[in-house]
Amino acid sequence: MPSRTLTVGFDLDMTLIDSRPGIKAAYLTLAAETGVYIDTDLVVSRLGPPLEDELTNWYPPESIAAAADRYRALYPDRAITPTPALAGAREAVEAVQALGGRAIVVTAKYEPNAKLHLDHLGLVPDVLIGGLWAEGKAEALLDHGARIYVGDHTGDVRGARAADALSVGVTTGPCDEAELRAAGADVILPNLTGFPAWLNAWAARGEAV
């Protein structure tokens, strides 16, 4: 059963971390190994959807599974070290925990690789759930009783709405304020640096359980 403790969910790529340098490096290696051209600048301009969705733009259907497996195997050595935390990420997670709440990360990324990012950067959420995208994120948000979900993509907004959670959008990813609002975001922040103050104000209004 979902806990009544305040639970806030966060997306990972382009919400908590700037994964563009690492993802680009992994794709460059995959392209070199497979001999397939990949426009890596285009790829990192539209992060959010699952890996397999992106690979369909570059590989034939019969090669997608193998390419995805190889990319995920390359990822730890290519993508973790170049990837920084985004401004305010650590403080946002800690702000939830300072209220006695639980911060969970719900991402489309392969969970073992997502954990490597969190460990490398010293980000310590209470729970990590990988492999979920858009409305599929509602599964984890509902399981954990999340009241709020924070993300940079319209897919994150859709996931929050499907879970009946408050959608907080940040414009650090591929979607601008207009796109996030059109998708149904309740709150828009330019980045996570303002999230602790917003969360504390929200809690002070008596909206936190």
mmCIF file of C-alpha atoms in Angstrom:
data_model
loop_
_atom_site.group_PDB
_atom_site.id
_atom_site.type_symbol
_atom_site.label_atom_id
_atom_site.label_comp_id
_atom_site.label_asym_id
_atom_site.label_seq_id
_atom_site.Cartn_x
_atom_site.Cartn_y
_atom_site.Cartn_z
ATOM 1 C CA MET A 1 0.000 0.000 0.000
ATOM 2 C CA PRO A 2 1.264 3.528 -0.723
ATOM 3 C CA SER A 3 2.799 5.289 2.261
ATOM 4 C CA ARG A 4 1.222 8.470 3.639
ATOM 5 C CA THR A 5 4.710 9.900 4.089
ATOM 6 C CA LEU A 6 5.355 12.738 1.617
ATOM 7 C CA THR A 7 6.908 11.148 -1.464
ATOM 8 C CA VAL A 8 8.330 13.178 -4.329
ATOM 9 C CA GLY A 9 9.476 11.614 -7.574
ATOM 10 C CA PHE A 10 12.233 12.936 -9.820
ATOM 11 C CA ASP A 11 13.166 12.115 -13.377
ATOM 12 C CA LEU A 12 16.911 11.578 -13.947
ATOM 13 C CA ASP A 13 18.229 12.673 -17.361
ATOM 14 C CA MET A 14 18.128 16.459 -17.769
ATOM 15 C CA THR A 15 16.247 16.821 -14.477
ATOM 16 C CA LEU A 16 18.840 15.720 -11.913
ATOM 17 C CA ILE A 17 21.799 15.158 -14.239
ATOM 18 C CA ASP A 18 23.114 16.616 -17.499
ATOM 19 C CA SER A 19 23.662 13.307 -19.225
ATOM 20 C CA ARG A 20 24.301 14.779 -22.681
ATOM 21 C CA PRO A 21 28.130 14.489 -22.633
ATOM 22 C CA GLY A 22 28.079 10.890 -21.448
ATOM 23 C CA ILE A 23 25.283 9.765 -23.735
ATOM 24 C CA LYS A 24 27.012 11.370 -26.701
ATOM 25 C CA ALA A 25 30.235 9.535 -25.859
ATOM 26 C CA ALA A 26 28.431 6.190 -25.612
ATOM 27 C CA TYR A 27 26.645 6.727 -28.925
ATOM 28 C CA LEU A 28 29.879 7.746 -30.656
ATOM 29 C CA THR A 29 31.493 4.489 -29.566
ATOM 30 C CA LEU A 30 28.437 2.471 -30.622
ATOM 31 C CA ALA A 31 28.431 4.148 -34.034
ATOM 32 C CA ALA A 32 32.148 3.464 -34.508
ATOM 33 C CA GLU A 33 31.774 -0.192 -33.525
ATOM 34 C CA THR A 34 28.730 -0.870 -35.683
ATOM 35 C CA GLY A 35 29.644 1.301 -38.657
ATOM 36 C CA VAL A 36 26.266 3.053 -38.474
ATOM 37 C CA TYR A 37 26.065 6.847 -38.675
ATOM 38 C CA ILE A 38 24.348 8.417 -35.645
ATOM 39 C CA ASP A 39 23.830 12.172 -35.377
ATOM 40 C CA THR A 40 24.813 12.353 -31.725
ATOM 41 C CA ASP A 41 24.117 16.077 -31.430
ATOM 42 C CA LEU A 42 20.547 15.446 -32.562
ATOM 43 C CA VAL A 43 20.230 12.507 -30.169
ATOM 44 C CA VAL A 44 21.224 14.510 -27.105
ATOM 45 C CA SER A 45 18.893 17.355 -28.059
ATOM 46 C CA ARG A 46 15.844 15.136 -27.505
ATOM 47 C CA LEU A 47 16.604 12.969 -24.485
ATOM 48 C CA GLY A 48 13.711 11.446 -22.583
ATOM 49 C CA PRO A 49 12.153 8.532 -24.447
ATOM 50 C CA PRO A 50 13.533 4.986 -24.069
ATOM 51 C CA LEU A 51 16.786 3.995 -25.728
ATOM 52 C CA GLU A 52 15.073 1.635 -28.148
ATOM 53 C CA ASP A 53 12.875 4.465 -29.422
ATOM 54 C CA GLU A 54 15.944 6.504 -30.351
ATOM 55 C CA LEU A 55 17.747 3.558 -31.912
ATOM 56 C CA THR A 56 14.879 3.033 -34.369
ATOM 57 C CA ASN A 57 16.048 6.214 -36.087
ATOM 58 C CA TRP A 58 19.430 4.680 -36.908
ATOM 59 C CA TYR A 59 19.135 0.874 -37.011
ATOM 60 C CA PRO A 60 16.819 -1.562 -38.798
ATOM 61 C CA PRO A 61 14.262 -3.332 -36.582
ATOM 62 C CA GLU A 62 16.190 -6.590 -36.486
ATOM 63 C CA SER A 63 19.279 -4.818 -35.090
ATOM 64 C CA ILE A 64 17.638 -2.762 -32.340
ATOM 65 C CA ALA A 65 17.909 -5.282 -29.494
ATOM 66 C CA ALA A 66 21.594 -6.004 -30.132
ATOM 67 C CA ALA A 67 22.419 -2.305 -30.490
ATOM 68 C CA ALA A 68 20.610 -1.526 -27.227
ATOM 69 C CA ASP A 69 22.448 -4.285 -25.386
ATOM 70 C CA ARG A 70 25.799 -3.065 -26.676
ATOM 71 C CA TYR A 71 25.040 0.566 -25.827
ATOM 72 C CA ARG A 72 24.134 -0.389 -22.257
ATOM 73 C CA ALA A 73 27.334 -2.415 -21.958
ATOM 74 C CA LEU A 74 29.423 0.524 -23.209
ATOM 75 C CA TYR A 75 27.646 3.026 -21.003
ATOM 76 C CA PRO A 76 29.431 2.544 -17.644
ATOM 77 C CA ASP A 77 32.901 3.234 -19.082
ATOM 78 C CA ARG A 78 31.824 6.034 -21.426
ATOM 79 C CA ALA A 79 28.967 7.930 -19.821
ATOM 80 C CA ILE A 80 29.285 8.081 -16.046
ATOM 81 C CA THR A 81 32.384 10.206 -15.489
ATOM 82 C CA PRO A 82 31.533 12.988 -18.018
ATOM 83 C CA THR A 83 28.031 13.500 -16.589
ATOM 84 C CA PRO A 84 27.535 16.237 -13.962
ATOM 85 C CA ALA A 85 24.633 16.879 -11.640
ATOM 86 C CA LEU A 86 22.421 19.757 -12.693
ATOM 87 C CA ALA A 87 22.266 22.867 -10.531
ATOM 88 C CA GLY A 88 20.176 22.287 -7.439
ATOM 89 C CA ALA A 89 19.819 18.530 -7.882
ATOM 90 C CA ARG A 90 21.343 17.515 -4.567
ATOM 91 C CA GLU A 91 19.524 20.259 -2.698
ATOM 92 C CA ALA A 92 16.201 19.263 -4.261
ATOM 93 C CA VAL A 93 16.517 15.660 -3.113
ATOM 94 C CA GLU A 94 17.657 16.726 0.342
ATOM 95 C CA ALA A 95 14.790 19.230 0.644
ATOM 96 C CA VAL A 96 12.283 16.380 0.390
ATOM 97 C CA GLN A 97 14.146 14.340 2.975
ATOM 98 C CA ALA A 98 14.480 17.353 5.298
ATOM 99 C CA LEU A 99 10.684 17.441 5.483
ATOM 100 C CA GLY A 100 10.682 13.808 6.579
ATOM 101 C CA GLY A 101 9.705 12.739 3.073
ATOM 102 C CA ARG A 102 10.987 10.194 0.598
ATOM 103 C CA ALA A 103 12.686 11.190 -2.658
ATOM 104 C CA ILE A 104 12.375 8.602 -5.409
ATOM 105 C CA VAL A 105 13.945 8.609 -8.863
ATOM 106 C CA VAL A 106 11.754 7.205 -11.634
ATOM 107 C CA THR A 107 13.507 7.092 -15.008
ATOM 108 C CA ALA A 108 13.349 5.459 -18.414
ATOM 109 C CA LYS A 109 17.067 4.709 -18.112
ATOM 110 C CA TYR A 110 18.366 1.176 -17.592
ATOM 111 C CA GLU A 111 18.326 0.949 -13.811
ATOM 112 C CA PRO A 112 21.884 -0.358 -13.198
ATOM 113 C CA ASN A 113 23.309 2.533 -15.248
ATOM 114 C CA ALA A 114 21.054 5.038 -13.497
ATOM 115 C CA LYS A 115 22.409 3.794 -10.165
ATOM 116 C CA LEU A 116 25.972 4.325 -11.367
ATOM 117 C CA HIS A 117 25.161 7.986 -12.048
ATOM 118 C CA LEU A 118 23.615 8.504 -8.627
ATOM 119 C CA ASP A 119 26.494 6.786 -6.840
ATOM 120 C CA HIS A 120 29.147 8.690 -8.812
ATOM 121 C CA LEU A 121 27.539 12.045 -8.040
ATOM 122 C CA GLY A 122 26.658 11.295 -4.423
ATOM 123 C CA LEU A 123 22.931 11.735 -5.025
ATOM 124 C CA VAL A 124 21.069 9.615 -2.486
ATOM 125 C CA PRO A 125 17.357 9.143 -3.187
ATOM 126 C CA ASP A 126 15.385 6.707 -1.073
ATOM 127 C CA VAL A 127 14.312 4.585 -4.047
ATOM 128 C CA LEU A 128 15.388 4.189 -7.685
ATOM 129 C CA ILE A 129 13.118 2.713 -10.341
ATOM 130 C CA GLY A 130 14.345 2.411 -13.920
ATOM 131 C CA GLY A 131 12.889 1.341 -17.237
ATOM 132 C CA LEU A 132 9.664 3.375 -17.080
ATOM 133 C CA TRP A 133 8.600 6.064 -19.546
ATOM 134 C CA ALA A 134 5.731 8.570 -19.767
ATOM 135 C CA GLU A 135 2.458 7.067 -18.525
ATOM 136 C CA GLY A 136 4.406 3.970 -17.527
ATOM 137 C CA LYS A 137 6.024 6.017 -14.753
ATOM 138 C CA ALA A 138 2.636 6.193 -13.060
ATOM 139 C CA GLU A 139 3.072 2.559 -12.019
ATOM 140 C CA ALA A 140 5.971 3.420 -9.717
ATOM 141 C CA LEU A 141 4.526 6.765 -8.630
ATOM 142 C CA LEU A 142 1.292 5.099 -7.557
ATOM 143 C CA ASP A 143 3.091 2.191 -5.878
ATOM 144 C CA HIS A 144 5.069 4.641 -3.749
ATOM 145 C CA GLY A 145 2.246 7.104 -3.156
ATOM 146 C CA ALA A 146 4.060 10.009 -4.829
ATOM 147 C CA ARG A 147 2.295 13.345 -4.411
ATOM 148 C CA ILE A 148 4.648 15.244 -6.760
ATOM 149 C CA TYR A 149 6.673 14.264 -9.822
ATOM 150 C CA VAL A 150 9.425 16.501 -11.178
ATOM 151 C CA GLY A 151 10.654 16.192 -14.751
ATOM 152 C CA ASP A 152 11.879 18.025 -17.833
ATOM 153 C CA HIS A 153 9.882 16.297 -20.560
ATOM 154 C CA THR A 154 6.236 16.241 -21.615
ATOM 155 C CA GLY A 155 6.433 12.491 -21.041
ATOM 156 C CA ASP A 156 7.168 13.225 -17.378
ATOM 157 C CA VAL A 157 4.102 15.455 -17.209
ATOM 158 C CA ARG A 158 1.989 12.677 -18.675
ATOM 159 C CA GLY A 159 3.370 10.245 -16.115
ATOM 160 C CA ALA A 160 2.527 12.611 -13.263
ATOM 161 C CA ARG A 161 -0.983 13.186 -14.584
ATOM 162 C CA ALA A 162 -1.571 9.440 -14.964
ATOM 163 C CA ALA A 163 -0.592 9.007 -11.306
ATOM 164 C CA ASP A 164 -2.756 11.955 -10.174
ATOM 165 C CA ALA A 165 0.417 13.609 -8.873
ATOM 166 C CA LEU A 166 1.295 17.291 -9.023
ATOM 167 C CA SER A 167 3.452 17.843 -12.094
ATOM 168 C CA VAL A 168 6.479 20.103 -11.615
ATOM 169 C CA GLY A 169 8.272 20.822 -14.874
ATOM 170 C CA VAL A 170 11.826 22.108 -15.213
ATOM 171 C CA THR A 171 13.061 23.649 -18.457
ATOM 172 C CA THR A 172 16.546 22.125 -18.287
ATOM 173 C CA GLY A 173 15.717 19.514 -20.937
ATOM 174 C CA PRO A 174 14.335 19.476 -24.483
ATOM 175 C CA CYS A 175 10.871 20.858 -23.634
ATOM 176 C CA ASP A 176 10.261 24.558 -23.065
ATOM 177 C CA GLU A 177 7.760 26.150 -20.722
ATOM 178 C CA ALA A 178 5.020 26.340 -23.355
ATOM 179 C CA GLU A 179 5.340 22.631 -24.180
ATOM 180 C CA LEU A 180 5.303 21.598 -20.531
ATOM 181 C CA ARG A 181 2.281 23.774 -19.789
ATOM 182 C CA ALA A 182 0.436 22.472 -22.837
ATOM 183 C CA ALA A 183 1.066 18.926 -21.599
ATOM 184 C CA GLY A 184 -0.531 19.815 -18.256
ATOM 185 C CA ALA A 185 2.319 20.757 -15.912
ATOM 186 C CA ASP A 186 1.034 22.422 -12.742
ATOM 187 C CA VAL A 187 4.261 24.267 -11.878
ATOM 188 C CA ILE A 188 7.186 25.343 -14.067
ATOM 189 C CA LEU A 189 10.665 26.113 -12.718
ATOM 190 C CA PRO A 190 13.699 27.114 -14.795
ATOM 191 C CA ASN A 191 15.800 24.552 -12.914
ATOM 192 C CA LEU A 192 15.966 22.797 -9.559
ATOM 193 C CA THR A 193 17.645 25.616 -7.660
ATOM 194 C CA GLY A 194 14.241 27.046 -6.779
ATOM 195 C CA PHE A 195 12.682 23.711 -5.904
ATOM 196 C CA PRO A 196 13.463 23.651 -2.145
ATOM 197 C CA ALA A 197 11.823 27.054 -1.603
ATOM 198 C CA TRP A 198 8.820 26.037 -3.695
ATOM 199 C CA LEU A 199 8.480 22.716 -1.834
ATOM 200 C CA ASN A 200 8.749 24.341 1.574
ATOM 201 C CA ALA A 201 6.081 26.881 0.608
ATOM 202 C CA TRP A 202 3.849 24.089 -0.672
ATOM 203 C CA ALA A 203 4.312 22.142 2.553
ATOM 204 C CA ALA A 204 3.683 25.253 4.667
ATOM 205 C CA ARG A 205 0.267 25.594 3.064
ATOM 206 C CA GLY A 206 -0.593 22.280 4.672
ATOM 207 C CA GLU A 207 -0.579 20.324 1.420
ATOM 208 C CA ALA A 208 2.027 17.802 2.578
ATOM 209 C CA VAL A 209 0.752 14.785 4.488
#
